[in-house]
Amino acid sequence: MLTTTPPAASRTMAQALDPHVHAAWARQCHALSPESIRLAALDWASHLALSPGRQMDLAWLAWQETVELAAAMLQPVGEETPASRDRRFAAPEWRNWPFHVWRKTFLLRQHWWEQAVRGVWGVSQHHEDVLSFLARQWLDVTSPGNLWFSNPTVLQRTAGEWGANVGRGAQALAADTLRKLGDSPQPGLEDYVPGRQVAITPGKVVLRNELMELIQYSPATGQVHPEPVLMVPAWIMKYYILDLSPRNSLIRYLVGEGHTVFCISWKNPDAADRDLGMDDYLKRGMFDALDAVCNIVPDARVHVAGYCLGGTLAAIGAAALARGGDQRLKSLTLFAAQTDFSEPGELGLFIDESQVSLIEAQLAETGYLKAEQMAGAFQMLRSYDLLWSRMINQYLLGETTDINDLMAWNMDTTRMPARMHSQYLRWLFLEDRLSEGRYPVDGRPVSLSDIGAPLFCVGTETDHVSPWRSVYKLHNLTSGELTFVLTSGGHNAGIISEPGHPHRHYRLGTRMQGMPYTDPDSWAGAVPEQQGSWWPAWLAWLQGLSGGPVTPPAMGSPVYPALDDAPGQYVLVK
């Protein structure tokens, strides 16, 4: 008699064998699923094969671009063109023969592929996005600007220095290679040690558990606003992005303006923390911290501010508190934090069922996501800024770049527990549970529409991690007062935008309760641009919700005594 149920022994073998095979495959392909790429390519190629009209369009485009290239070959040397304004080819040398022809060839080829992977009947949007991204990565390898023999700036520098720049570049390449093989730190990092040069705002650790430390910062003014501020940073980064050097520390800025500030410093997890999940970060992180803040500063409601994934967690926590009638939150601020993941930007290219399953197989063996994997994903998203421009400047032009505080912080990477990272990818990115009212806290889903506290939300114009239009979708999920800021810069530099920083601007608008919805592009077109940092605008918003000055609270309390000086122990764990 035939049966469709495999024998128990066969199921046991599959359960024991398959995860190890998938984990080994993940190591070979650096946890980037080749199956996802093949599926996208097959989807595109098979549908293109059945689309003769689209084939004719692409053939005609190729002919037009061939004619355009022929015309470019006859173009007068030095003539300004739209291509000259591409920052990759902005140097005036690119207008000279034959470099302007190579530049034009590359840009036309790039444009053809951009058109080729789009608009094919039947191809899914996700597969279009994947192929478009991969085409850009592949084309960048052959960009004339990335090759020494076709980059006029490199050739000019080499001739002018008689090859000395090549020698310096070779030395830098050798040093970087040896450093990576020996797992040695980047030179200059010793100038940015937490507690010495960065993360030096005075304070005390008043709570430590298995997941985080809570830092209370010492008052810098004789009187303070009665409502404390609790900062919830993301655990995919060290907390001191909010407390860099004294000149650009958001925490120091708030303390100096009369606010009592608390900040969570997350533990850098290892294999022993593999079973920590999103609920643990909510309860042992945000909720434990909130309990401590309310004990140290009793009878005061709390301004909560979350950054990136910490902002997503803060929104989840605020919704859970509101559902239970907890009124301890005075306001909620989200910095570059998504609450709707239906359009997460280019980071979503790495997140589909095949990709997540491959990561989960690797996580099952290691117990955590390595910091290098996350850094590699971000590097791919900004390949020109983080890879190619650095290679050109350092290895071809022989230039050295001094590390600054933000760069040093970016190199101080963290790991992520296996269970949490799997839930983060599945519950938020793949299933978008939060925006759909299906994200569970204590076994029941929460809804962001329950949040009644005033909201302040910041998006950044060039954010590759939390695209500002995705961040803006908080307007669809809440109905109360919401102040939205769109600021210049990216995911990190846009937030760390202290007063006096040059070339900064922002837009700010408030949606009052009951006002109709405005789409993000119409909003950006209607709201005037303001010069400078958005920090003073947020400060004014906080102070408008805060009470009159009072005596600063004690550092810690009998229940939460001071344990260590800031920045504590967890931030130092590599």
XYZ file of C-alpha atoms in Angstrom:
574
model
C 0.000 0.000 0.000
C 1.394 3.393 -1.034
C 1.607 6.257 1.465
C 2.467 9.936 1.016
C 3.852 10.232 4.539
C 7.632 9.662 4.737
C 8.878 7.221 7.378
C 9.799 8.665 10.732
C 13.447 7.780 10.199
C 13.453 9.664 6.889
C 11.910 12.761 8.482
C 14.451 12.620 11.304
C 17.313 12.392 8.791
C 15.982 15.362 6.837
C 15.632 17.430 9.998
C 19.177 16.555 11.032
C 20.896 16.805 7.655
C 19.245 19.641 5.735
C 20.032 22.494 8.169
C 23.738 21.618 8.079
C 23.781 21.504 4.290
C 21.977 24.843 4.064
C 24.328 26.371 6.643
C 27.343 25.149 4.660
C 25.826 26.637 1.510
C 25.248 29.917 3.364
C 28.928 30.051 4.287
C 29.960 29.454 0.695
C 27.765 32.214 -0.719
C 28.195 34.596 2.246
C 24.484 34.175 3.140
C 23.403 35.776 -0.162
C 20.955 33.323 -1.689
C 21.909 32.300 -5.256
C 18.465 30.716 -5.539
C 16.821 34.116 -5.116
C 18.993 35.530 -7.873
C 18.307 32.596 -10.177
C 14.566 32.872 -9.601
C 14.653 36.579 -10.453
C 16.730 35.970 -13.574
C 14.499 33.100 -14.712
C 11.353 35.158 -14.128
C 12.746 37.981 -16.240
C 14.307 35.876 -19.016
C 11.306 33.589 -19.512
C 8.844 36.472 -19.676
C 11.132 38.483 -21.946
C 11.320 35.477 -24.293
C 7.521 35.627 -24.592
C 7.478 39.388 -25.225
C 8.546 40.105 -28.819
C 7.260 43.657 -28.561
C 9.479 44.371 -25.586
C 12.405 42.756 -27.398
C 11.842 45.090 -30.324
C 11.728 48.082 -27.945
C 15.064 47.106 -26.416
C 16.611 46.493 -29.833
C 15.458 49.929 -30.972
C 16.846 51.482 -27.760
C 20.189 49.780 -28.418
C 20.238 51.259 -31.940
C 19.376 54.743 -30.666
C 22.133 54.586 -28.083
C 24.599 53.393 -30.708
C 23.785 56.467 -32.803
C 24.090 58.652 -29.687
C 27.493 57.156 -28.926
C 28.661 57.807 -32.475
C 27.587 61.434 -32.093
C 29.454 61.664 -28.787
C 32.652 60.579 -30.509
C 32.368 63.693 -32.695
C 31.481 65.965 -29.766
C 33.884 68.871 -29.212
C 36.392 68.193 -26.443
C 35.496 69.839 -23.135
C 31.828 70.409 -23.883
C 29.538 70.290 -20.854
C 26.873 67.557 -20.974
C 24.307 66.181 -18.523
C 26.616 63.212 -17.995
C 29.307 65.600 -16.790
C 27.150 66.320 -13.764
C 27.137 62.672 -12.649
C 29.274 62.831 -9.489
C 31.219 59.757 -10.561
C 32.386 61.662 -13.639
C 32.320 65.221 -12.341
C 36.051 65.874 -12.795
C 36.694 68.102 -15.851
C 39.154 65.518 -17.227
C 36.199 63.317 -18.144
C 35.236 65.783 -20.880
C 38.438 65.089 -22.821
C 39.052 62.507 -25.529
C 38.871 59.489 -25.218
C 37.538 59.566 -21.663
C 34.268 61.248 -22.608
C 33.622 58.373 -25.033
C 34.299 55.730 -22.376
C 32.112 57.610 -19.946
C 29.312 57.864 -22.500
C 29.613 54.173 -23.379
C 29.267 53.191 -19.736
C 26.315 55.485 -19.056
C 24.465 54.313 -22.174
C 25.062 50.683 -21.239
C 23.828 51.402 -17.720
C 20.710 53.109 -19.079
C 19.974 50.200 -21.418
C 20.097 47.683 -18.581
C 17.954 49.914 -16.383
C 15.308 49.808 -19.121
C 15.818 46.137 -19.944
C 15.015 44.793 -16.485
C 11.929 46.987 -16.107
C 8.570 46.807 -17.779
C 8.683 43.189 -18.949
C 5.145 41.789 -18.885
C 4.549 39.342 -16.008
C 7.760 39.901 -14.021
C 7.194 40.509 -10.314
C 8.186 43.873 -8.842
C 10.558 42.219 -6.374
C 12.393 40.368 -9.143
C 12.636 43.572 -11.178
C 14.165 45.339 -8.180
C 16.630 42.507 -7.540
C 17.828 42.418 -11.151
C 18.069 46.197 -11.359
C 20.224 46.250 -8.237
C 22.432 43.391 -9.436
C 22.837 45.003 -12.846
C 24.115 48.174 -11.180
C 26.560 46.190 -9.075
C 27.844 44.284 -12.093
C 28.170 47.426 -14.205
C 30.064 49.214 -11.444
C 32.816 46.614 -11.737
C 33.397 47.710 -15.337
C 32.948 51.442 -14.781
C 35.818 53.364 -16.399
C 36.051 55.415 -13.224
C 36.931 52.308 -11.208
C 39.780 51.165 -13.473
C 43.184 52.805 -13.298
C 43.833 52.744 -17.057
C 40.539 54.493 -17.946
C 40.278 57.018 -15.113
C 41.800 60.328 -16.295
C 42.197 61.671 -12.763
C 44.246 58.626 -11.777
C 46.356 58.788 -14.938
C 46.978 62.506 -14.444
C 47.958 61.979 -10.809
C 50.248 59.090 -11.739
C 52.010 61.134 -14.422
C 52.324 64.151 -12.172
C 53.785 62.168 -9.253
C 55.856 59.779 -11.367
C 53.902 56.845 -9.949
C 54.337 57.740 -6.271
C 50.567 57.550 -5.758
C 50.616 53.970 -7.065
C 53.279 53.085 -4.536
C 51.274 54.592 -1.680
C 48.149 52.811 -2.889
C 49.969 49.475 -3.045
C 51.241 49.976 0.490
C 47.719 50.800 1.691
C 46.294 47.726 -0.050
C 48.949 45.475 1.489
C 48.388 46.956 4.938
C 44.606 46.523 4.669
C 44.990 42.938 3.478
C 47.328 42.015 6.335
C 45.049 43.758 8.809
C 42.031 41.763 7.633
C 43.952 38.489 7.685
C 45.163 39.244 11.190
C 41.786 40.641 12.311
C 43.537 43.808 13.469
C 41.741 47.118 14.101
C 41.805 50.004 11.654
C 44.525 52.558 12.452
C 43.006 55.597 14.097
C 40.350 53.733 16.061
C 42.468 54.187 19.168
C 41.560 57.891 18.982
C 37.839 57.121 19.447
C 37.480 54.862 22.458
C 34.104 54.971 24.281
C 34.554 56.683 27.611
C 37.692 58.511 26.481
C 37.101 60.477 23.290
C 33.493 59.465 22.479
C 30.558 58.601 24.739
C 31.944 60.923 27.417
C 28.809 62.704 28.599
C 28.904 62.204 32.395
C 26.421 59.763 33.863
C 25.845 56.568 35.813
C 24.672 53.076 34.939
C 21.576 52.615 37.115
C 20.340 49.277 35.762
C 22.029 46.242 34.262
C 20.330 43.034 33.173
C 21.226 40.259 30.748
C 20.252 42.385 27.771
C 21.069 46.032 28.443
C 22.442 48.709 30.727
C 20.482 51.877 31.463
C 22.525 55.074 31.723
C 21.238 58.138 33.583
C 23.111 61.299 32.576
C 24.185 63.861 35.131
C 22.343 67.201 35.011
C 24.235 70.096 33.444
C 21.808 72.813 34.540
C 20.597 73.969 37.948
C 17.015 73.108 37.071
C 15.506 70.673 34.588
C 12.205 69.939 32.916
C 10.215 67.511 35.051
C 9.637 64.973 32.261
C 12.679 62.740 31.568
C 13.748 61.580 28.098
C 14.377 57.861 27.480
C 16.475 57.073 24.398
C 16.011 53.634 22.790
C 18.783 53.035 20.215
C 18.885 50.101 17.824
C 20.768 47.010 18.948
C 22.299 46.626 15.489
C 24.586 49.479 16.531
C 26.370 50.730 19.640
C 24.285 53.312 21.506
C 26.909 56.055 21.390
C 25.852 57.163 17.929
C 23.691 59.387 20.142
C 26.674 60.471 22.254
C 29.615 60.903 19.900
C 32.066 63.736 20.445
C 30.949 66.616 22.684
C 30.359 68.829 19.615
C 27.826 66.451 18.011
C 26.346 64.482 20.912
C 22.543 64.585 20.845
C 22.467 63.410 24.454
C 24.828 66.166 25.609
C 22.733 68.683 23.670
C 19.550 67.638 25.485
C 21.237 67.576 28.881
C 22.687 71.026 28.251
C 19.196 72.325 27.481
C 17.792 71.197 30.829
C 16.502 67.681 30.132
C 17.027 64.615 32.293
C 18.176 61.968 29.845
C 18.340 58.179 30.130
C 19.711 55.923 27.395
C 19.733 52.162 26.857
C 23.099 50.577 26.071
C 22.455 47.147 24.551
C 24.617 44.135 25.225
C 26.663 42.849 22.280
C 25.280 39.284 22.158
C 27.125 36.045 21.510
C 26.144 32.409 20.931
C 24.838 32.064 24.505
C 22.181 34.681 23.699
C 20.817 32.831 20.663
C 17.319 32.448 22.141
C 16.746 36.139 22.880
C 13.783 37.324 20.814
C 11.915 40.505 20.000
C 9.794 40.099 23.147
C 12.956 40.058 25.252
C 14.157 43.312 23.722
C 10.770 44.848 24.404
C 10.288 43.622 27.972
C 13.855 43.338 29.297
C 14.862 46.381 27.268
C 12.335 49.157 26.817
C 9.852 48.163 29.542
C 12.506 47.487 32.212
C 14.151 50.795 31.332
C 10.819 52.613 31.551
C 10.162 51.084 34.973
C 13.549 52.306 36.191
C 13.064 55.814 34.795
C 9.664 56.124 36.460
C 11.106 54.923 39.761
C 14.015 57.398 39.665
C 11.802 60.262 38.444
C 8.455 59.460 40.089
C 5.163 61.108 39.197
C 6.468 62.238 35.796
C 5.521 61.076 32.350
C 8.341 60.148 29.964
C 9.392 61.365 26.522
C 10.506 58.214 24.647
C 12.745 58.549 21.586
C 13.769 55.565 19.452
C 16.359 55.349 16.683
C 16.154 52.967 13.691
C 15.110 49.504 14.929
C 14.980 50.983 18.430
C 12.315 53.334 17.106
C 10.321 50.413 15.707
C 10.576 48.752 19.126
C 9.528 51.988 20.852
C 6.456 52.205 18.591
C 5.539 48.594 19.403
C 6.017 49.280 23.096
C 3.980 52.492 22.964
C 1.117 50.638 21.270
C 1.248 47.868 23.878
C 1.237 50.388 26.741
C -1.675 52.292 25.212
C -3.633 49.071 24.752
C -3.296 48.388 28.471
C -4.217 51.927 29.517
C -0.663 52.753 30.646
C -0.303 56.565 30.550
C 3.394 56.881 31.393
C 4.416 58.114 27.919
C 4.311 61.877 27.441
C 5.411 61.720 23.803
C 7.001 59.401 21.263
C 9.803 60.384 18.859
C 11.050 58.138 16.057
C 14.396 58.761 14.327
C 14.673 57.081 10.896
C 12.435 54.253 12.091
C 10.052 52.236 9.949
C 6.673 51.033 11.176
C 5.372 49.938 7.764
C 7.698 47.518 5.963
C 5.710 47.035 2.767
C 8.222 49.205 0.872
C 11.459 48.986 2.889
C 13.754 50.194 0.128
C 16.820 48.451 -1.195
C 17.380 46.537 2.037
C 14.278 44.568 1.073
C 16.168 43.191 -1.923
C 17.969 40.848 0.477
C 14.814 39.684 2.198
C 12.614 36.991 0.677
C 11.763 33.464 1.786
C 14.833 31.898 0.191
C 17.155 34.538 1.616
C 15.680 34.442 5.116
C 15.735 30.640 5.198
C 19.406 30.656 4.246
C 20.215 33.156 6.992
C 18.223 31.111 9.506
C 20.223 27.980 8.650
C 23.433 29.842 9.348
C 22.038 31.383 12.526
C 21.087 27.931 13.780
C 24.769 26.978 13.769
C 26.409 30.176 14.980
C 23.667 31.445 17.310
C 24.068 35.016 16.069
C 24.432 37.094 12.925
C 27.988 38.216 12.417
C 28.556 41.929 12.292
C 30.479 41.573 9.019
C 27.369 40.275 7.249
C 25.283 43.307 8.135
C 28.148 45.640 7.250
C 28.534 43.873 3.901
C 24.836 44.332 3.100
C 25.011 48.061 3.840
C 28.189 48.326 1.763
C 26.381 46.815 -1.229
C 23.519 49.286 -0.835
C 25.960 52.190 -1.070
C 28.659 50.576 -3.176
C 30.005 53.808 -4.670
C 30.226 55.704 -1.373
C 31.448 52.829 0.797
C 33.489 50.754 -1.655
C 34.447 52.160 -5.040
C 35.192 55.763 -4.084
C 37.306 54.545 -1.179
C 39.242 52.146 -3.403
C 39.848 54.844 -6.014
C 40.993 57.438 -3.494
C 43.098 55.138 -1.347
C 44.491 52.531 -3.731
C 44.686 54.429 -7.040
C 45.136 58.071 -6.040
C 47.214 57.196 -2.984
C 45.215 59.445 -0.685
C 44.727 58.784 3.001
C 41.510 59.538 4.841
C 41.570 60.308 8.530
C 38.934 58.503 10.549
C 36.343 60.685 12.248
C 34.084 59.840 15.170
C 31.161 58.714 12.998
C 33.400 56.438 10.922
C 34.943 54.938 14.064
C 31.510 54.291 15.539
C 30.427 52.645 12.271
C 33.354 50.221 12.569
C 32.415 49.333 16.155
C 30.009 46.673 14.954
C 27.620 44.442 16.880
C 26.114 40.981 16.538
C 22.454 39.969 16.636
C 20.881 36.949 18.377
C 19.590 34.206 16.098
C 15.994 34.158 17.329
C 15.608 37.938 17.354
C 17.040 38.374 13.879
C 14.801 35.677 12.440
C 11.720 37.261 14.037
C 12.804 40.716 12.898
C 13.120 39.583 9.279
C 9.962 37.469 9.245
C 7.538 39.395 11.441
C 8.438 42.860 10.186
C 9.969 42.606 6.699
C 8.383 39.486 5.227
C 4.985 39.571 6.958
C 4.689 43.292 7.799
C 2.758 42.393 10.933
C 3.093 45.752 12.668
C 1.418 47.898 10.022
C -1.306 45.277 9.524
C -2.189 45.072 13.221
C -0.897 41.517 13.602
C 2.263 42.061 15.683
C 1.838 40.128 18.959
C 2.752 41.365 22.428
C 1.774 39.005 25.254
C -0.085 36.861 22.764
C -2.333 39.652 21.461
C -1.741 41.918 18.456
C -1.077 45.605 18.992
C -2.225 48.516 16.841
C -0.289 51.741 16.375
C -3.629 53.535 16.088
C -3.980 53.126 19.868
C -1.067 55.507 20.508
C -2.526 58.738 21.837
C 0.714 60.512 22.772
C 1.975 63.283 20.459
C 4.342 61.953 17.796
C 7.517 63.407 16.306
C 9.005 61.518 13.365
C 12.260 62.166 11.483
C 13.102 60.853 8.008
C 16.311 61.532 6.104
C 16.482 62.343 2.403
C 19.110 59.802 1.313
C 18.396 56.994 3.769
C 19.188 53.551 2.287
C 18.143 51.695 5.453
C 14.849 53.408 6.315
C 13.729 55.315 3.201
C 11.912 58.461 4.229
C 8.775 57.651 2.234
C 8.558 54.390 4.144
C 9.072 56.238 7.451
C 6.360 58.705 6.385
C 3.811 55.875 6.308
C 3.377 56.371 10.048
C 0.775 58.924 8.878
C -1.360 56.013 7.636
C -1.098 54.073 10.892
C -1.940 56.800 13.414
C -4.584 59.495 13.533
C -3.348 61.802 16.299
C -1.027 64.774 16.207
C 2.098 63.942 14.202
C 5.003 66.273 13.472
C 7.138 65.020 10.600
C 10.635 66.240 9.737
C 12.488 65.482 6.518
C 16.141 66.364 6.901
C 19.155 66.303 4.624
C 21.657 63.488 4.967
C 21.445 59.734 5.319
C 20.483 57.226 7.991
C 23.224 58.305 10.406
C 24.530 61.682 9.227
C 20.996 63.017 8.878
C 20.225 62.264 12.525
C 23.589 63.404 13.884
C 23.035 66.904 12.541
C 24.090 69.266 15.294
C 23.487 73.041 15.145
C 26.257 74.729 13.208
C 26.869 71.759 10.940
C 27.326 73.169 7.428
C 25.026 72.428 4.491
C 22.095 71.139 6.542
C 18.427 71.772 5.861
C 15.076 70.290 6.780
C 11.333 70.474 6.250
C 8.866 70.320 9.133
C 5.100 69.992 9.136
C 2.449 68.929 11.641
C -0.604 66.798 10.868
C -3.207 67.629 13.491
C -5.825 65.101 14.521
C -8.610 64.908 11.976
C -6.636 66.436 9.106
C -6.834 64.643 5.724
C -3.932 62.564 4.418
C -1.230 64.134 2.231
C 1.021 61.853 0.204
C 4.777 62.197 0.876
C 5.766 63.859 -2.403
C 2.953 66.405 -2.171
C 3.951 67.046 1.445
C 7.603 67.622 0.495
C 6.556 69.947 -2.317
C 4.301 72.037 -0.085
C 6.412 72.342 3.076
C 9.129 75.022 2.847
C 12.771 74.121 3.310
C 14.519 75.567 6.359
C 18.266 75.947 6.698
C 20.222 74.486 9.593
C 19.810 71.622 12.037
C 16.458 70.131 12.976
C 17.627 69.583 16.589
C 16.397 72.989 17.855
C 12.976 72.298 16.285
C 12.737 68.992 18.161
C 13.934 70.682 21.347
C 11.210 73.318 21.010
C 8.630 70.572 20.426
C 9.776 68.678 23.546
C 9.814 71.794 25.663
C 6.327 72.703 24.473
C 5.139 69.418 25.979
C 7.192 69.747 29.178
C 6.487 71.414 32.488
C 8.256 74.245 34.249
C 11.757 73.873 35.696
C 12.292 71.748 38.801
C 15.227 70.494 40.859
C 17.121 67.684 39.048
C 16.325 64.163 40.275
C 18.872 62.123 42.215
C 21.261 59.912 40.287
C 19.610 56.530 40.697
C 17.374 55.478 43.572
C 17.413 52.908 46.389
C 15.836 50.409 43.979
C 18.129 51.382 41.098
C 21.467 52.414 42.645
C 24.352 53.723 40.566
C 26.482 50.760 39.462
C 29.188 52.226 37.211
C 30.190 55.429 35.528
C 28.944 55.972 31.977
C 29.444 54.575 29.390
C 29.238 51.315 31.345
C 30.541 47.855 30.467
C 28.365 46.568 27.634
C 29.447 49.191 25.107
C 33.058 48.018 25.423
C 32.303 44.393 24.488
C 33.649 43.575 21.016
